[in-house]
Coordinates of C-alpha atoms and ligand atoms in Angstrom, one line a residue:
M208 CA -18.5 32.6 -8.9
P209 CA -21.6 30.9 -9.1
I210 CA -21.2 27.8 -6.8
D211 CA -23.4 24.4 -7.4
P212 CA -24.7 23.8 -4.1
D213 CA -24.6 19.7 -4.8
S214 CA -21.3 20.1 -5.3
L215 CA -20.4 21.5 -1.3
P216 CA -20.9 19.1 1.8
S217 CA -24.1 19.8 3.7
G218 CA -24.8 19.6 7.3
A219 CA -25.2 16.0 6.9
A220 CA -22.0 14.5 5.0
R221 CA -20.1 12.0 6.2
V222 CA -16.3 12.7 7.4
A223 CA -13.3 10.7 7.2
G224 CA -9.6 11.4 7.2
V225 CA -5.8 10.7 7.2
M226 CA -4.2 10.6 10.1
G227 CA 0.1 11.4 10.0
W228 CA 2.6 13.3 11.3
P229 CA 3.4 14.8 9.1
V230 CA 0.4 14.3 6.8
H231 CA 0.7 17.2 4.3
H232 CA 2.6 14.6 1.9
S233 CA -0.3 12.8 2.1
R234 CA -2.5 12.0 -1.7
S235 CA -5.3 10.6 -0.2
P236 CA -7.3 13.7 0.1
R237 CA -7.0 13.9 -3.7
L238 CA -7.6 10.7 -4.2
H239 CA -10.8 10.1 -2.0
G240 CA -11.9 14.1 -2.7
Y241 CA -11.9 12.8 -6.5
W242 CA -14.7 10.0 -6.1
L243 CA -16.4 12.4 -3.2
R244 CA -17.2 14.4 -6.2
E245 CA -17.4 12.1 -9.4
L246 CA -19.4 10.0 -7.6
R247 CA -21.5 13.1 -6.0
I248 CA -21.3 11.7 -2.6
D249 CA -22.6 14.3 0.5
G250 CA -18.9 13.6 2.1
V251 CA -15.5 14.8 3.1
Y252 CA -12.1 13.7 3.6
I253 CA -9.6 16.0 5.8
P254 CA -5.8 15.7 6.6
L255 CA -5.8 15.3 10.5
P256 CA -2.1 16.0 11.2
V257 CA -1.8 14.3 14.9
H258 CA 1.6 13.8 16.6
P259 CA 2.6 10.7 18.3
D260 CA 2.0 11.4 21.7
R261 CA -1.8 12.3 21.0
L262 CA -2.8 9.3 18.9
G263 CA -5.0 7.4 21.4
P264 CA -6.8 10.7 22.1
A265 CA -6.8 11.4 18.5
L266 CA -8.0 7.9 17.7
R267 CA -11.0 8.1 20.7
A268 CA -11.9 11.5 19.1
L269 CA -13.5 10.2 16.1
V270 CA -16.3 8.1 17.8
D271 CA -17.1 11.3 19.4
L272 CA -16.9 13.9 16.3
G273 CA -18.9 12.0 14.7
F274 CA -16.6 10.3 12.0
A275 CA -16.8 7.5 9.6
G276 CA -13.0 6.6 9.8
C277 CA -9.9 7.5 8.9
N278 CA -6.8 6.4 7.2
L279 CA -3.7 6.4 9.2
T280 CA -0.1 7.0 7.7
I281 CA 3.7 7.2 9.0
P282 CA 4.1 6.8 12.1
H283 CA 0.8 5.6 13.3
K284 CA 0.4 2.3 11.7
E285 CA 1.8 -0.2 14.0
A286 CA 0.9 2.2 17.3
A287 CA -2.9 2.4 16.3
V288 CA -3.5 -1.3 17.1
S289 CA -3.6 -0.9 20.8
Y290 CA -5.9 1.7 20.4
M291 CA -8.8 -0.4 18.6
D292 CA -11.5 -2.2 20.1
E293 CA -11.5 -4.6 17.4
L294 CA -9.0 -5.7 14.5
S295 CA -9.5 -7.5 10.9
D296 CA -7.8 -10.8 10.7
T297 CA -5.6 -8.9 7.9
A298 CA -4.3 -5.9 10.1
D299 CA -4.0 -8.7 13.4
R300 CA -1.3 -10.6 11.3
L301 CA 0.3 -7.4 10.1
G302 CA 0.2 -5.4 13.1
A303 CA -1.0 -2.7 11.3
V304 CA -3.9 -0.7 10.8
N305 CA -4.1 1.3 7.8
T306 CA -8.0 2.0 7.9
V307 CA -10.0 2.7 10.9
I308 CA -14.0 2.6 10.5
V309 CA -16.3 3.5 13.7
R310 CA -19.0 1.3 14.2
D311 CA -21.4 1.1 16.8
S312 CA -19.4 3.7 18.7
R313 CA -16.6 1.5 18.4
L314 CA -13.2 1.7 16.4
Y315 CA -12.7 -0.8 14.0
G316 CA -8.6 -1.8 12.6
D317 CA -8.1 -3.1 9.0
N318 CA -5.4 -2.9 6.7
S319 CA -6.0 -2.9 3.0
D320 CA -2.1 -2.5 1.4
G321 CA -2.4 -6.2 0.6
F322 CA -5.4 -5.7 -0.9
G323 CA -4.4 -2.6 -2.8
F324 CA -1.1 -4.9 -4.3
T325 CA -2.9 -7.7 -5.1
A326 CA -6.1 -6.1 -6.8
H327 CA -3.2 -4.2 -8.9
L328 CA -1.3 -6.8 -9.7
E329 CA -4.7 -8.6 -11.2
A330 CA -5.6 -5.6 -13.0
T331 CA -2.1 -4.8 -14.6
A332 CA -0.9 -8.9 -15.3
P333 CA -4.2 -10.6 -15.3
A334 CA -2.6 -14.8 -15.1
W335 CA 0.5 -13.9 -13.2
P336 CA 2.6 -16.9 -12.9
A337 CA 1.4 -17.4 -9.2
D338 CA 2.6 -20.9 -9.3
R339 CA 5.9 -20.2 -9.2
P340 CA 8.2 -18.5 -6.2
A341 CA 7.9 -14.7 -6.0
V342 CA 11.2 -12.9 -5.2
V343 CA 10.2 -9.6 -2.9
L344 CA 13.3 -7.2 -2.2
G345 CA 12.6 -5.3 1.1
A346 CA 11.9 -6.1 4.5
G347 CA 9.9 -2.9 5.6
G348 CA 6.3 -2.6 6.6
A349 CA 5.2 -2.9 3.1
A350 CA 6.9 -5.7 2.6
R351 CA 5.0 -7.6 5.4
A352 CA 1.3 -6.8 3.7
I353 CA 2.9 -8.7 0.6
C354 CA 3.9 -11.4 1.8
I355 CA 0.4 -12.0 3.5
A356 CA -1.2 -11.2 0.1
L357 CA 1.3 -13.6 -1.5
I358 CA 1.1 -16.0 1.1
D359 CA -3.3 -16.1 0.4
R360 CA -3.0 -15.8 -3.2
G361 CA -1.1 -19.4 -2.7
V362 CA 2.5 -18.9 -3.9
P363 CA 4.9 -21.4 -3.5
A364 CA 7.5 -19.6 -2.0
V365 CA 8.1 -16.3 -1.2
R366 CA 11.9 -15.2 -1.3
I367 CA 12.9 -12.1 0.8
A368 CA 16.3 -10.4 -0.2
N369 CA 16.4 -7.8 2.6
R370 CA 19.9 -5.8 3.4
T371 CA 19.8 -6.7 6.6
F372 CA 18.7 -10.9 6.9
E373 CA 17.3 -10.8 10.2
K374 CA 14.6 -8.5 9.1
A375 CA 13.5 -11.1 6.6
E376 CA 14.2 -13.7 8.8
V377 CA 11.3 -11.8 11.6
L378 CA 8.8 -12.2 8.3
R379 CA 9.6 -16.3 8.2
H380 CA 8.7 -16.7 11.9
A381 CA 5.5 -14.3 11.6
F382 CA 4.5 -15.8 8.6
G383 CA 5.7 -19.4 8.1
E384 CA 7.5 -21.8 5.6
R385 CA 6.8 -20.7 3.1
I386 CA 8.7 -17.2 3.8
Q387 CA 12.2 -17.6 2.6
P388 CA 14.8 -15.2 3.6
V389 CA 17.8 -15.1 1.1
P390 CA 21.1 -13.1 1.0
W391 CA 20.9 -9.8 -0.6
N392 CA 23.7 -10.6 -2.6
T393 CA 22.3 -13.8 -4.3
R394 CA 19.0 -11.6 -5.7
D395 CA 20.4 -11.5 -8.8
Q396 CA 20.4 -15.7 -8.4
V397 CA 17.5 -16.4 -6.8
L398 CA 15.4 -15.1 -9.6
A399 CA 16.3 -18.2 -12.4
D400 CA 13.0 -20.0 -11.7
A401 CA 10.9 -17.2 -10.6
G402 CA 7.5 -15.9 -11.8
L403 CA 6.9 -12.3 -9.9
L404 CA 9.6 -9.6 -8.6
V405 CA 8.9 -7.3 -6.5
N406 CA 10.6 -4.2 -5.7
S407 CA 9.2 -3.2 -1.7
T408 CA 12.8 -1.6 -0.9
S409 CA 13.2 2.7 -1.4
L410 CA 15.9 2.3 -3.3
G411 CA 14.9 3.6 -6.9
M412 CA 12.7 5.7 -5.6
T413 CA 14.0 9.7 -6.8
G414 CA 16.5 11.2 -3.9
Q415 CA 17.2 7.9 -3.2
N416 CA 20.3 5.1 -3.8
P417 CA 19.5 3.0 -7.0
L418 CA 18.2 -0.1 -7.5
E419 CA 21.2 -2.4 -8.3
I420 CA 20.0 -5.6 -9.5
N421 CA 20.7 -7.8 -13.0
L422 CA 17.1 -9.5 -14.4
K423 CA 19.4 -12.2 -16.5
R424 CA 18.2 -14.7 -14.9
F425 CA 14.4 -14.0 -14.4
P426 CA 12.1 -15.8 -16.9
A427 CA 10.5 -13.2 -19.8
D428 CA 7.3 -14.6 -19.1
G429 CA 7.6 -13.3 -16.0
V430 CA 6.4 -9.5 -13.9
V431 CA 8.3 -7.4 -12.2
Y432 CA 6.1 -4.6 -10.1
D433 CA 8.0 -1.8 -8.1
I434 CA 6.0 -0.2 -5.3
V435 CA 8.1 2.8 -5.6
Y436 CA 5.9 5.2 -7.8
A437 CA 7.8 8.3 -7.8
P438 CA 9.2 7.7 -10.6
L439 CA 6.5 6.2 -11.9
Q440 CA 8.7 4.4 -14.7
T441 CA 11.6 3.1 -12.1
D442 CA 14.8 2.1 -13.8
L443 CA 13.7 -1.3 -12.8
L444 CA 10.5 -1.7 -14.5
K445 CA 12.9 0.2 -17.5
Q446 CA 15.3 -2.6 -17.2
A447 CA 11.9 -5.0 -16.8
A448 CA 10.5 -4.0 -20.0
A449 CA 13.9 -4.2 -22.1
H450 CA 14.0 -7.6 -20.8
G451 CA 10.2 -8.4 -21.8
C452 CA 8.7 -8.6 -19.1
R453 CA 5.0 -7.6 -17.7
T454 CA 5.6 -4.5 -15.6
V455 CA 3.3 -3.5 -12.7
D456 CA 3.7 0.7 -11.3
G457 CA 3.2 1.5 -7.8
L458 CA 1.0 4.3 -8.7
G459 CA -2.1 1.3 -8.8
M460 CA -1.2 -0.1 -5.4
L461 CA -1.9 3.4 -3.8
L462 CA -5.1 3.8 -5.4
H463 CA -6.5 0.4 -5.1
Q464 CA -5.6 0.2 -1.5
A465 CA -8.0 3.2 -0.9
R466 CA -11.1 1.7 -2.3
P467 CA -12.0 -0.5 0.6
P468 CA -12.1 2.4 3.3
F469 CA -14.0 4.7 0.8
A470 CA -16.5 2.1 0.5
A471 CA -16.9 1.4 4.3
W472 CA -17.0 5.0 4.9
F473 CA -19.0 6.0 2.3
G474 CA -21.6 3.3 0.8
V475 CA -20.4 3.0 -2.7
E476 CA -17.5 1.0 -4.4
P477 CA -15.1 3.5 -6.3
T478 CA -13.4 2.9 -9.3
V479 CA -9.4 3.1 -10.1
T480 CA -10.3 4.3 -13.8
D481 CA -7.6 6.2 -16.7
A482 CA -9.0 9.7 -15.5
L483 CA -8.2 8.9 -11.7
R484 CA -4.6 7.8 -12.7
A485 CA -4.2 10.9 -14.5
A486 CA -5.2 13.4 -11.9
I487 CA -3.0 11.9 -9.3
V488 CA 0.3 11.8 -11.5
Q489 CA -0.5 15.4 -12.3
D490 CA -0.8 15.6 -8.7
L491 CA 2.4 14.0 -8.2
A492 CA 4.2 16.1 -10.8
G493 CA 3.0 19.1 -9.3
Ligands
NAP1606 P1 10.5 0.8 5.3 O1 9.5 -0.1 6.4 O2 11.3 2.0 5.9 O3 11.7 -0.4 4.7 C1 12.5 -0.2 3.8 C2 13.1 -0.8 2.8 O4 13.7 -0.6 2.2 C3 13.6 -2.1 4.2 O5 13.7 -3.1 3.7 C4 14.9 -1.4 4.0 O6 16.3 -2.4 4.2 C5 15.5 -1.5 2.8 N1 16.0 0.0 2.3 C6 16.5 1.3 2.3 N2 17.4 1.6 2.3 C7 18.3 0.8 1.8 C8 19.6 0.2 0.7 N3 20.4 1.5 0.8 N4 20.0 -0.6 0.2 C9 19.0 -2.0 0.2 N5 18.3 -1.9 1.3 C10 17.6 -0.5 1.8 O7 9.3 1.2 4.5 P2 8.2 0.8 3.7 O8 6.6 1.4 4.2 O9 8.6 -0.4 3.5 O10 8.0 1.3 2.3 C11 9.1 0.9 1.0 C12 8.9 1.8 -0.1 O11 8.0 1.6 -0.6 C13 9.2 3.2 0.1 O12 9.0 4.2 -1.3 C14 7.8 3.7 -0.3 O13 7.5 4.4 -0.7 C15 7.3 2.7 -0.8 N6 5.6 2.0 -0.9 C16 4.7 2.2 -1.8 C17 3.3 1.7 -1.6 C18 2.4 1.8 -2.4 O14 1.3 2.2 -2.5 N7 2.9 1.8 -4.1 C19 2.5 1.3 -0.5 C20 4.0 1.6 0.8 C21 5.4 2.2 0.7 P3 16.8 -2.6 5.4 O15 15.9 -3.6 6.4 O16 17.9 -3.6 5.6 O17 17.0 -1.4 6.5

């Protein structure tokens, strides 16, 4: 088979990757690999299976091995904070790092999950009603990033309904008065005057329990965002569309959160296109 040398990394290629344990499920190599090829960049992005016991040495090795940086996925996002030489304001507030950038032999930790959430929301449902309260289901790692993103966007209140109420209270203590914990069993009622509903629980995901919620009270000009992306069209999004709401699926958040790290490592701003989306949808189905 003839090989196009321009499609292969050279000895000067920039190198990045994703650290996780396990890491084989990660779509990030496909995603970044797509952009590297599309933009004809001399770079590689590889999976880095790193056991939690080896996280510190593995992160420090990025400097010695000349890496541009890496993404972090489960279970490393929180543990990595203590190994960074410097943190972005967002990573500091979140207490979690999903992006490491090697700068002047130092590790800079950032977090682009909230950026991905907002960028996809603005792109899919422009002029969404940000002047009304938002309702967020869940209080896990993803919900933390979403809460910060919504507060920074100026949403007047973020009502958090979580099965474990105390975890929603932790978010209020961390992020302030605009975070309003509400009991899980009031999730239908608190929708009444909201502008945005976000599912950030794992409910509705393939293999998980269904998400039980009734959107009857939710204003039809509101937006429903499900960050679960397997399946792409969740039962929540189907119910929202039938109710007349604009809907936002979880795949775009995954794609958009990859933009800032790619730009930092490889020096080019990538774009989330329909073709990229189709490629990742095909990969998820395979
Ligand atoms: P996490 O930290 O483990 O949090 C899971 C959340 O789901 C918690 O709020 C948990 O409630 C809730 N939950 C789990 N089982 C439940 C049940 N049976 N009934 C009610 N609530 C339940 O996970 P995460 O990292 O935040 O991720 C959450 C989901 O978002 C996952 O499906 C993940 O794949 C997806 N995600 C998508 C993106 C994206 O880019 N689209 C990014 C990150 C995450 P308790 O606190 O009561 O346990």
